[in-house]
mmCIF file of C-alpha atoms and ligand atoms in Angstrom:
data_model
loop_
_atom_site.group_PDB
_atom_site.id
_atom_site.type_symbol
_atom_site.label_atom_id
_atom_site.label_comp_id
_atom_site.label_asym_id
_atom_site.label_seq_id
_atom_site.Cartn_x
_atom_site.Cartn_y
_atom_site.Cartn_z
ATOM 1 C CA UNK A 1 -87.970 15.289 -216.948
ATOM 2 C CA UNK A 2 -89.959 13.858 -214.069
ATOM 3 C CA UNK A 3 -88.024 10.649 -213.518
ATOM 4 C CA UNK A 4 -86.337 10.990 -210.176
ATOM 5 C CA UNK A 5 -83.594 8.521 -209.530
ATOM 6 C CA UNK A 6 -83.450 8.003 -205.806
ATOM 7 C CA UNK A 7 -79.827 7.474 -205.001
ATOM 8 C CA UNK A 8 -80.590 6.067 -201.555
ATOM 9 C CA UNK A 9 -83.664 5.153 -199.636
ATOM 10 C CA UNK A 10 -83.684 6.354 -196.075
ATOM 11 C CA UNK A 11 -86.059 5.198 -193.393
ATOM 12 C CA UNK A 12 -86.193 8.423 -191.463
ATOM 13 C CA UNK A 13 -87.563 11.400 -193.284
ATOM 14 C CA UNK A 14 -87.536 14.636 -191.404
ATOM 15 C CA UNK A 15 -90.053 16.606 -193.379
ATOM 16 C CA UNK A 16 -92.264 17.207 -190.340
ATOM 17 C CA UNK A 17 -89.702 19.601 -188.874
ATOM 18 C CA UNK A 18 -89.552 21.783 -191.923
ATOM 19 C CA UNK A 19 -91.003 25.270 -192.245
ATOM 20 C CA UNK A 20 -94.117 25.609 -194.361
ATOM 21 C CA UNK A 21 -92.954 28.764 -196.079
ATOM 22 C CA UNK A 22 -89.173 28.451 -196.262
ATOM 23 C CA UNK A 23 -86.941 31.271 -197.384
ATOM 24 C CA UNK A 24 -84.951 30.236 -200.428
ATOM 25 C CA UNK A 25 -81.432 31.521 -201.027
ATOM 26 C CA UNK A 26 -80.076 31.218 -204.560
ATOM 27 C CA UNK A 27 -76.279 31.282 -204.476
ATOM 28 C CA UNK A 28 -74.676 32.428 -207.717
ATOM 29 C CA UNK A 29 -70.857 32.765 -208.050
ATOM 30 C CA UNK A 30 -70.028 35.138 -210.911
ATOM 31 C CA UNK A 31 -66.736 35.891 -212.545
ATOM 32 C CA UNK A 32 -66.717 38.143 -215.601
ATOM 33 C CA UNK A 33 -70.278 37.341 -216.488
ATOM 34 C CA UNK A 34 -71.832 40.730 -217.286
ATOM 35 C CA UNK A 35 -73.071 39.429 -220.607
ATOM 36 C CA UNK A 36 -75.063 36.536 -219.307
ATOM 37 C CA UNK A 37 -76.556 38.017 -216.110
ATOM 38 C CA UNK A 38 -79.664 39.538 -217.757
ATOM 39 C CA UNK A 39 -80.532 36.161 -219.358
ATOM 40 C CA UNK A 40 -79.986 34.467 -216.015
ATOM 41 C CA UNK A 41 -82.156 36.857 -214.061
ATOM 42 C CA UNK A 42 -84.977 36.723 -216.567
ATOM 43 C CA UNK A 43 -85.184 32.912 -216.694
ATOM 44 C CA UNK A 44 -84.489 32.246 -213.036
ATOM 45 C CA UNK A 45 -86.757 35.074 -211.879
ATOM 46 C CA UNK A 46 -89.760 33.615 -213.711
ATOM 47 C CA UNK A 47 -89.217 30.180 -212.143
ATOM 48 C CA UNK A 48 -88.660 31.594 -208.665
ATOM 49 C CA UNK A 49 -91.858 33.613 -208.873
ATOM 50 C CA UNK A 50 -93.724 30.438 -209.831
ATOM 51 C CA UNK A 51 -92.522 28.609 -206.730
ATOM 52 C CA UNK A 52 -94.389 31.129 -204.589
ATOM 53 C CA UNK A 53 -91.609 31.096 -202.020
ATOM 54 C CA UNK A 54 -89.784 34.037 -200.539
ATOM 55 C CA UNK A 55 -86.379 34.133 -202.089
ATOM 56 C CA UNK A 56 -83.141 36.062 -202.119
ATOM 57 C CA UNK A 57 -80.198 35.874 -204.484
ATOM 58 C CA UNK A 58 -76.700 35.781 -203.050
ATOM 59 C CA UNK A 59 -74.321 36.839 -205.801
ATOM 60 C CA UNK A 60 -70.616 36.485 -205.202
ATOM 61 C CA UNK A 61 -68.551 38.681 -207.475
ATOM 62 C CA UNK A 62 -65.381 36.668 -207.609
ATOM 63 C CA UNK A 63 -63.077 39.574 -208.544
ATOM 64 C CA UNK A 64 -64.647 40.213 -211.920
ATOM 65 C CA UNK A 65 -62.839 42.665 -214.155
ATOM 66 C CA UNK A 66 -65.749 43.439 -216.442
ATOM 67 C CA UNK A 67 -69.068 45.202 -215.713
ATOM 68 C CA UNK A 68 -70.450 42.262 -213.640
ATOM 69 C CA UNK A 69 -70.612 44.251 -210.401
ATOM 70 C CA UNK A 70 -72.168 47.294 -212.110
ATOM 71 C CA UNK A 71 -74.831 45.187 -213.753
ATOM 72 C CA UNK A 72 -75.737 43.565 -210.432
ATOM 73 C CA UNK A 73 -75.640 46.811 -208.484
ATOM 74 C CA UNK A 74 -77.975 48.367 -211.019
ATOM 75 C CA UNK A 75 -80.380 45.433 -210.681
ATOM 76 C CA UNK A 76 -80.286 45.697 -206.922
ATOM 77 C CA UNK A 77 -80.996 49.400 -207.118
ATOM 78 C CA UNK A 78 -84.012 48.574 -209.234
ATOM 79 C CA UNK A 79 -85.333 46.250 -206.508
ATOM 80 C CA UNK A 80 -83.781 42.850 -207.159
ATOM 81 C CA UNK A 81 -83.963 40.888 -203.882
ATOM 82 C CA UNK A 82 -80.269 40.207 -203.747
ATOM 83 C CA UNK A 83 -77.111 40.489 -201.692
ATOM 84 C CA UNK A 84 -73.933 41.126 -203.638
ATOM 85 C CA UNK A 85 -70.682 39.987 -201.996
ATOM 86 C CA UNK A 86 -67.654 41.544 -203.642
ATOM 87 C CA UNK A 87 -64.496 39.484 -203.078
ATOM 88 C CA UNK A 88 -61.223 41.395 -203.012
ATOM 89 C CA UNK A 89 -59.813 39.359 -205.921
ATOM 90 C CA UNK A 90 -60.496 36.221 -207.876
ATOM 91 C CA UNK A 91 -60.514 33.367 -205.332
ATOM 92 C CA UNK A 92 -62.039 30.732 -207.574
ATOM 93 C CA UNK A 93 -65.483 29.149 -207.648
ATOM 94 C CA UNK A 94 -64.933 26.947 -204.595
ATOM 95 C CA UNK A 95 -64.084 29.922 -202.356
ATOM 96 C CA UNK A 96 -66.907 31.935 -203.919
ATOM 97 C CA UNK A 97 -69.420 29.178 -203.057
ATOM 98 C CA UNK A 98 -68.101 29.107 -199.470
ATOM 99 C CA UNK A 99 -68.664 32.887 -199.257
ATOM 100 C CA UNK A 100 -72.199 32.400 -200.565
ATOM 101 C CA UNK A 101 -72.972 29.691 -198.003
ATOM 102 C CA UNK A 102 -71.624 31.912 -195.243
ATOM 103 C CA UNK A 103 -73.906 34.766 -196.240
ATOM 104 C CA UNK A 104 -77.118 32.960 -197.208
ATOM 105 C CA UNK A 105 -79.998 33.347 -194.813
ATOM 106 C CA UNK A 106 -82.342 30.813 -196.400
ATOM 107 C CA UNK A 107 -83.898 27.745 -194.888
ATOM 108 C CA UNK A 108 -83.009 26.161 -198.182
ATOM 109 C CA UNK A 109 -80.115 27.065 -200.410
ATOM 110 C CA UNK A 110 -79.665 26.370 -204.107
ATOM 111 C CA UNK A 111 -76.259 26.786 -205.757
ATOM 112 C CA UNK A 112 -76.463 27.589 -209.402
ATOM 113 C CA UNK A 113 -74.089 28.658 -212.224
ATOM 114 C CA UNK A 114 -74.942 31.956 -213.842
ATOM 115 C CA UNK A 115 -74.348 30.745 -217.402
ATOM 116 C CA UNK A 116 -77.676 28.810 -217.462
ATOM 117 C CA UNK A 117 -75.869 25.467 -217.745
ATOM 118 C CA UNK A 118 -77.742 24.526 -214.597
ATOM 119 C CA UNK A 119 -81.314 24.831 -215.878
ATOM 120 C CA UNK A 120 -83.422 26.904 -213.450
ATOM 121 C CA UNK A 121 -86.438 24.894 -214.576
ATOM 122 C CA UNK A 122 -85.243 22.155 -212.246
ATOM 123 C CA UNK A 123 -85.621 24.341 -209.186
ATOM 124 C CA UNK A 124 -89.277 23.447 -208.553
ATOM 125 C CA UNK A 125 -88.394 19.743 -208.683
ATOM 126 C CA UNK A 126 -85.582 20.324 -206.252
ATOM 127 C CA UNK A 127 -87.990 21.997 -203.821
ATOM 128 C CA UNK A 128 -90.365 19.023 -204.262
ATOM 129 C CA UNK A 129 -87.521 16.727 -203.354
ATOM 130 C CA UNK A 130 -86.839 18.788 -200.268
ATOM 131 C CA UNK A 131 -90.490 18.710 -199.288
ATOM 132 C CA UNK A 132 -90.393 14.936 -199.657
ATOM 133 C CA UNK A 133 -87.742 14.843 -196.947
ATOM 134 C CA UNK A 134 -84.395 15.002 -198.692
ATOM 135 C CA UNK A 135 -81.786 17.377 -197.296
ATOM 136 C CA UNK A 136 -79.779 17.416 -200.516
ATOM 137 C CA UNK A 137 -81.157 17.344 -204.032
ATOM 138 C CA UNK A 138 -78.361 17.361 -206.568
ATOM 139 C CA UNK A 139 -78.428 17.705 -210.298
ATOM 140 C CA UNK A 140 -76.978 14.748 -212.127
ATOM 141 C CA UNK A 141 -75.672 15.433 -215.569
ATOM 142 C CA UNK A 142 -76.876 12.478 -217.677
ATOM 143 C CA UNK A 143 -75.913 14.046 -220.973
ATOM 144 C CA UNK A 144 -72.618 15.856 -221.079
ATOM 145 C CA UNK A 145 -72.458 16.105 -224.820
ATOM 146 C CA UNK A 146 -71.954 19.844 -224.495
ATOM 147 C CA UNK A 147 -68.576 18.987 -222.913
ATOM 148 C CA UNK A 148 -65.751 17.713 -225.106
ATOM 149 C CA UNK A 149 -64.971 14.008 -225.287
ATOM 150 C CA UNK A 150 -61.634 14.710 -223.582
ATOM 151 C CA UNK A 151 -63.309 16.492 -220.679
ATOM 152 C CA UNK A 152 -65.885 13.749 -220.288
ATOM 153 C CA UNK A 153 -63.399 10.929 -220.255
ATOM 154 C CA UNK A 154 -60.960 12.658 -217.894
ATOM 155 C CA UNK A 155 -63.877 13.559 -215.595
ATOM 156 C CA UNK A 156 -64.950 9.862 -215.628
ATOM 157 C CA UNK A 157 -61.440 8.734 -214.729
ATOM 158 C CA UNK A 158 -61.292 11.283 -211.882
ATOM 159 C CA UNK A 159 -64.560 10.164 -210.337
ATOM 160 C CA UNK A 160 -63.524 6.530 -210.565
ATOM 161 C CA UNK A 161 -60.154 7.172 -208.951
ATOM 162 C CA UNK A 162 -61.622 9.426 -206.270
ATOM 163 C CA UNK A 163 -64.319 6.956 -205.218
ATOM 164 C CA UNK A 164 -61.781 4.131 -205.119
ATOM 165 C CA UNK A 165 -59.243 6.013 -203.016
ATOM 166 C CA UNK A 166 -61.347 8.240 -200.780
ATOM 167 C CA UNK A 167 -63.579 6.754 -198.160
ATOM 168 C CA UNK A 168 -66.571 8.796 -199.194
ATOM 169 C CA UNK A 169 -68.778 8.282 -202.189
ATOM 170 C CA UNK A 170 -69.041 11.153 -204.605
ATOM 171 C CA UNK A 171 -71.722 10.591 -207.192
ATOM 172 C CA UNK A 172 -70.135 10.776 -210.655
ATOM 173 C CA UNK A 173 -71.385 13.654 -212.819
ATOM 174 C CA UNK A 174 -72.971 15.442 -209.956
ATOM 175 C CA UNK A 175 -72.074 19.108 -210.245
ATOM 176 C CA UNK A 176 -72.312 21.920 -207.746
ATOM 177 C CA UNK A 177 -75.882 22.539 -208.884
ATOM 178 C CA UNK A 178 -77.888 21.407 -205.866
ATOM 179 C CA UNK A 179 -80.353 22.245 -203.149
ATOM 180 C CA UNK A 180 -79.166 22.100 -199.564
ATOM 181 C CA UNK A 181 -81.249 22.173 -196.434
ATOM 182 C CA UNK A 182 -80.177 24.591 -193.710
ATOM 183 C CA UNK A 183 -78.929 21.620 -191.666
ATOM 184 C CA UNK A 184 -76.507 20.731 -194.423
ATOM 185 C CA UNK A 185 -75.349 24.335 -194.861
ATOM 186 C CA UNK A 186 -74.670 24.560 -191.148
ATOM 187 C CA UNK A 187 -72.689 21.335 -191.314
ATOM 188 C CA UNK A 188 -70.612 22.665 -194.212
ATOM 189 C CA UNK A 189 -69.950 25.872 -192.352
ATOM 190 C CA UNK A 190 -68.394 23.890 -189.526
ATOM 191 C CA UNK A 191 -65.725 22.401 -191.774
ATOM 192 C CA UNK A 192 -62.605 24.401 -191.072
ATOM 193 C CA UNK A 193 -60.382 23.412 -193.970
ATOM 194 C CA UNK A 194 -58.961 25.934 -196.413
ATOM 195 C CA UNK A 195 -58.925 23.494 -199.292
ATOM 196 C CA UNK A 196 -62.509 23.896 -200.366
ATOM 197 C CA UNK A 197 -63.096 21.037 -202.733
ATOM 198 C CA UNK A 198 -66.846 21.483 -202.470
ATOM 199 C CA UNK A 199 -67.964 18.355 -204.309
ATOM 200 C CA UNK A 200 -65.953 16.325 -201.815
ATOM 201 C CA UNK A 201 -67.223 18.328 -198.850
ATOM 202 C CA UNK A 202 -70.839 17.900 -200.027
ATOM 203 C CA UNK A 203 -70.296 14.173 -200.076
ATOM 204 C CA UNK A 204 -68.435 14.153 -196.791
ATOM 205 C CA UNK A 205 -71.226 15.778 -194.753
ATOM 206 C CA UNK A 206 -73.680 13.137 -195.954
ATOM 207 C CA UNK A 207 -77.434 13.650 -195.265
ATOM 208 C CA UNK A 208 -80.244 11.992 -197.231
ATOM 209 C CA UNK A 209 -79.721 12.934 -200.848
ATOM 210 C CA UNK A 210 -81.757 12.639 -204.002
ATOM 211 C CA UNK A 211 -80.452 12.802 -207.569
ATOM 212 C CA UNK A 212 -82.211 14.772 -210.216
ATOM 213 C CA UNK A 213 -81.016 13.857 -213.710
ATOM 214 C CA UNK A 214 -80.811 16.568 -216.320
ATOM 215 C CA UNK A 215 -79.210 17.326 -219.631
ATOM 216 C CA UNK A 216 -76.518 19.944 -219.348
ATOM 217 C CA UNK A 217 -76.928 22.520 -222.091
ATOM 218 C CA UNK A 218 -74.080 24.600 -223.485
ATOM 219 C CA UNK A 219 -73.175 27.879 -221.819
ATOM 220 C CA UNK A 220 -75.594 30.653 -222.808
ATOM 221 C CA UNK A 221 -73.117 33.456 -223.299
ATOM 222 C CA UNK A 222 -69.560 34.410 -222.272
ATOM 223 C CA UNK A 223 -66.694 31.966 -221.865
ATOM 224 C CA UNK A 224 -65.951 29.055 -219.571
ATOM 225 C CA UNK A 225 -63.147 29.631 -217.041
ATOM 226 C CA UNK A 226 -61.676 26.174 -216.955
ATOM 227 C CA UNK A 227 -58.751 24.713 -218.861
ATOM 228 C CA UNK A 228 -57.075 21.345 -218.520
ATOM 229 C CA UNK A 229 -54.251 22.648 -216.334
ATOM 230 C CA UNK A 230 -56.757 24.131 -213.886
ATOM 231 C CA UNK A 231 -58.829 20.927 -213.922
ATOM 232 C CA UNK A 232 -55.751 18.855 -213.291
ATOM 233 C CA UNK A 233 -54.809 20.966 -210.249
ATOM 234 C CA UNK A 234 -58.428 20.843 -209.116
ATOM 235 C CA UNK A 235 -58.330 17.057 -209.295
ATOM 236 C CA UNK A 236 -55.133 16.980 -207.209
ATOM 237 C CA UNK A 237 -56.805 19.261 -204.658
ATOM 238 C CA UNK A 238 -59.738 16.918 -204.544
ATOM 239 C CA UNK A 239 -57.701 13.762 -204.124
ATOM 240 C CA UNK A 240 -55.223 15.068 -201.618
ATOM 241 C CA UNK A 241 -58.016 16.720 -199.639
ATOM 242 C CA UNK A 242 -59.871 13.484 -199.144
ATOM 243 C CA UNK A 243 -57.450 10.586 -199.202
ATOM 244 C CA UNK A 244 -53.971 9.748 -197.954
ATOM 245 C CA UNK A 245 -53.881 6.584 -200.052
ATOM 246 C CA UNK A 246 -51.236 7.973 -202.441
ATOM 247 C CA UNK A 247 -48.884 8.256 -199.459
ATOM 248 C CA UNK A 248 -49.565 4.711 -198.376
ATOM 249 C CA UNK A 249 -49.008 3.333 -201.809
ATOM 250 C CA UNK A 250 -45.315 4.215 -201.464
ATOM 251 C CA UNK A 251 -45.070 2.245 -198.296
ATOM 252 C CA UNK A 252 -46.229 -0.925 -200.040
ATOM 253 C CA UNK A 253 -44.301 -0.127 -203.200
ATOM 254 C CA UNK A 254 -41.168 0.525 -201.134
ATOM 255 C CA UNK A 255 -41.590 -2.684 -199.176
ATOM 256 C CA UNK A 256 -42.035 -4.719 -202.346
ATOM 257 C CA UNK A 257 -39.005 -3.126 -204.049
ATOM 258 C CA UNK A 258 -36.744 -3.593 -200.999
ATOM 259 C CA UNK A 259 -37.803 -7.228 -200.859
ATOM 260 C CA UNK A 260 -36.844 -7.725 -204.484
ATOM 261 C CA UNK A 261 -33.596 -5.760 -204.045
ATOM 262 C CA UNK A 262 -32.667 -7.832 -200.996
ATOM 263 C CA UNK A 263 -33.188 -11.110 -202.886
ATOM 264 C CA UNK A 264 -31.165 -9.816 -205.780
ATOM 265 C CA UNK A 265 -28.339 -8.684 -203.513
ATOM 266 C CA UNK A 266 -28.252 -12.130 -201.930
ATOM 267 C CA UNK A 267 -28.075 -13.707 -205.367
ATOM 268 C CA UNK A 268 -25.202 -11.418 -206.408
ATOM 269 C CA UNK A 269 -23.198 -12.150 -203.259
ATOM 270 C CA UNK A 270 -23.626 -15.868 -203.686
ATOM 271 C CA UNK A 271 -22.633 -15.612 -207.324
ATOM 272 C CA UNK A 272 -19.364 -13.997 -206.364
ATOM 273 C CA UNK A 273 -18.670 -16.924 -204.098
ATOM 274 C CA UNK A 274 -19.350 -19.546 -206.715
ATOM 275 C CA UNK A 275 -18.249 -18.026 -210.032
ATOM 276 C CA UNK A 276 -15.909 -15.203 -208.967
ATOM 277 C CA UNK A 277 -16.122 -11.455 -209.667
ATOM 278 C CA UNK A 278 -17.509 -10.367 -213.018
ATOM 279 C CA UNK A 279 -17.037 -6.810 -214.213
ATOM 280 C CA UNK A 280 -19.817 -6.294 -216.809
ATOM 281 C CA UNK A 281 -23.062 -5.094 -215.253
ATOM 282 C CA UNK A 282 -23.171 -1.510 -216.395
ATOM 283 C CA UNK A 283 -26.675 -1.912 -217.914
ATOM 284 C CA UNK A 284 -28.274 -3.502 -214.921
ATOM 285 C CA UNK A 285 -26.644 -0.942 -212.580
ATOM 286 C CA UNK A 286 -27.835 1.939 -214.729
ATOM 287 C CA UNK A 287 -31.351 0.584 -215.010
ATOM 288 C CA UNK A 288 -31.764 0.039 -211.289
ATOM 289 C CA UNK A 289 -30.201 3.399 -210.518
ATOM 290 C CA UNK A 290 -32.515 5.281 -212.850
ATOM 291 C CA UNK A 291 -35.533 3.307 -211.814
ATOM 292 C CA UNK A 292 -35.030 3.905 -208.127
ATOM 293 C CA UNK A 293 -34.136 7.569 -208.509
ATOM 294 C CA UNK A 294 -37.296 8.030 -210.492
ATOM 295 C CA UNK A 295 -39.387 6.388 -207.864
ATOM 296 C CA UNK A 296 -37.731 8.446 -205.147
ATOM 297 C CA UNK A 297 -38.374 11.701 -206.898
ATOM 298 C CA UNK A 298 -41.980 10.719 -207.513
ATOM 299 C CA UNK A 299 -42.608 9.768 -203.934
ATOM 300 C CA UNK A 300 -40.863 12.876 -202.577
ATOM 301 C CA UNK A 301 -43.060 14.928 -204.918
ATOM 302 C CA UNK A 302 -46.122 13.198 -203.578
ATOM 303 C CA UNK A 303 -45.114 13.872 -199.987
ATOM 304 C CA UNK A 304 -44.478 17.444 -201.064
ATOM 305 C CA UNK A 305 -48.137 17.720 -202.193
ATOM 306 C CA UNK A 306 -49.293 16.817 -198.758
ATOM 307 C CA UNK A 307 -46.730 19.015 -197.020
ATOM 308 C CA UNK A 308 -47.898 21.947 -199.104
ATOM 309 C CA UNK A 309 -51.480 21.247 -198.117
ATOM 310 C CA UNK A 310 -50.401 21.174 -194.454
ATOM 311 C CA UNK A 311 -48.602 24.436 -195.015
ATOM 312 C CA UNK A 312 -51.731 26.016 -196.437
ATOM 313 C CA UNK A 313 -53.932 24.746 -193.642
ATOM 314 C CA UNK A 314 -51.401 25.781 -191.003
ATOM 315 C CA UNK A 315 -51.371 29.353 -192.210
ATOM 316 C CA UNK A 316 -55.026 29.623 -191.243
ATOM 317 C CA UNK A 317 -55.736 32.226 -193.821
ATOM 318 C CA UNK A 318 -59.425 32.887 -194.563
ATOM 319 C CA UNK A 319 -60.823 31.150 -197.602
ATOM 320 C CA UNK A 320 -61.806 34.484 -199.174
ATOM 321 C CA UNK A 321 -61.707 38.190 -198.365
ATOM 322 C CA UNK A 322 -64.818 40.302 -198.606
ATOM 323 C CA UNK A 323 -64.295 43.726 -200.033
ATOM 324 C CA UNK A 324 -67.873 44.938 -199.797
ATOM 325 C CA UNK A 325 -71.431 43.773 -199.376
ATOM 326 C CA UNK A 326 -74.350 45.392 -201.122
ATOM 327 C CA UNK A 327 -77.636 44.468 -199.506
ATOM 328 C CA UNK A 328 -80.770 44.741 -201.604
ATOM 329 C CA UNK A 329 -84.301 44.604 -200.313
ATOM 330 C CA UNK A 330 -84.431 40.885 -199.440
ATOM 331 C CA UNK A 331 -87.384 39.232 -197.719
ATOM 332 C CA UNK A 332 -86.964 38.573 -194.027
ATOM 333 C CA UNK A 333 -87.069 34.996 -192.771
ATOM 334 C CA UNK A 334 -90.583 33.566 -193.042
ATOM 335 C CA UNK A 335 -92.272 36.966 -193.389
ATOM 336 C CA UNK A 336 -94.785 38.087 -195.956
ATOM 337 C CA UNK A 337 -94.341 37.908 -199.704
ATOM 338 C CA UNK A 338 -92.101 40.921 -200.079
ATOM 339 C CA UNK A 339 -90.063 40.303 -203.185
HETATM 340 N N1 LIG B 1 -66.775 31.169 -211.506
HETATM 341 C C1 LIG B 1 -66.332 31.895 -210.371
HETATM 342 N N2 LIG B 1 -64.987 32.041 -210.172
HETATM 343 C C2 LIG B 1 -64.066 31.545 -211.040
HETATM 344 C C3 LIG B 1 -64.526 30.782 -212.159
HETATM 345 C C4 LIG B 1 -65.881 30.625 -212.348
HETATM 346 O O1 LIG B 1 -67.141 32.340 -209.582
HETATM 347 O O2 LIG B 1 -62.877 31.714 -210.810
HETATM 348 C C5 LIG B 1 -68.248 30.980 -211.708
HETATM 349 C C6 LIG B 1 -68.747 31.388 -213.103
HETATM 350 O O3 LIG B 1 -69.050 32.736 -213.179
HETATM 351 C C7 LIG B 1 -69.975 30.532 -213.239
HETATM 352 C C8 LIG B 1 -69.582 29.224 -212.528
HETATM 353 O O4 LIG B 1 -68.530 29.594 -211.598
HETATM 354 O O5 LIG B 1 -71.133 31.048 -212.661
HETATM 355 C C9 LIG B 1 -69.117 28.134 -213.454
HETATM 356 O O6 LIG B 1 -68.072 28.564 -214.253
HETATM 357 P P1 LIG B 1 -67.820 28.008 -215.712
HETATM 358 O O7 LIG B 1 -69.058 28.120 -216.539
HETATM 359 O O8 LIG B 1 -66.610 28.681 -216.230
HETATM 360 O O9 LIG B 1 -67.461 26.488 -215.411
HETATM 361 P P2 LIG B 1 -68.000 25.151 -216.150
HETATM 362 O O10 LIG B 1 -69.454 25.355 -216.499
HETATM 363 O O11 LIG B 1 -67.134 25.019 -217.326
HETATM 364 O O12 LIG B 1 -67.788 24.102 -215.144
HETATM 365 MG MG1 LIG B 2 -70.429 26.864 -217.235
#
């Protein structure tokens, strides 16, 4: 797969400022993944060695209840160049990625799933993209046949809706699998919000980006953690985090309906003058009553969504809590080839 689709052409490339021998941080959120970690380390390790760069892994144990932490600790004891961040409970992948970004030391950072659905064989191409001057090189899933039809079509709808409503452009089918330059990581670290919808934040910070198409294979081992209810809530987080359009819709909807209601009221009053009072009208009353109560509940619910987000942001709680950090023998920034 050597066809790079350049999502945008930028005039200013900043490759001249970049370190010759960058330190690479590989951020890996893990949640109950003991089974797949050995496969991941074997495949990814080979590729990382081939790049010839200094690298460190940043594993985030997102409150796993299986042997995930033990497996990683064991690996670190045996010399794996890794940092293991243990979160105090399961905070979800978005928070885990934020933790990883906070604790990555690299000049470049690559975020990757542990289940090998993000093929590590793309890492060298990502680094090439970075050397060519791109600050972001993101994987673009051209073939999602490993996902169900339902997941694919709902995902497509979500991306379409998001890009219509939000003022930023989120490339459809781009996952979290991506390379970020230090500049981008620092930009992300400056964003204070608690609602970490990372795909939206990645898009929001901007920077020259390149797409790297790939076919997404099925998970190597273990089970996926998503279900439709979680995805639905994730979508609401995404939308409410990046657009207030749903609130504005009710303003226009309300204006239109009041206009219609006013005209109808006028008509009713005039009719009384000309043809006298008529009693029947139960159906029309009932219909309007139900219709408007429905709309009111819906719009209150929508406002509630935003109020609840405000509530969460106002509490100023941290995005995640670190329980412990296990530091392996990781290479120092731009030093020899100690791996
Ligand atoms: N993950 C996590 N916390 C969670 C759920 C998932 O850190 O609460 C990690 C998981 O271990 C994996 C990655 O996020 O490395 C993607 O998870 P999964 O394969 O379940 O998602 P999918 O591939 O279906 O998007
Ligand atoms: Mg997966």
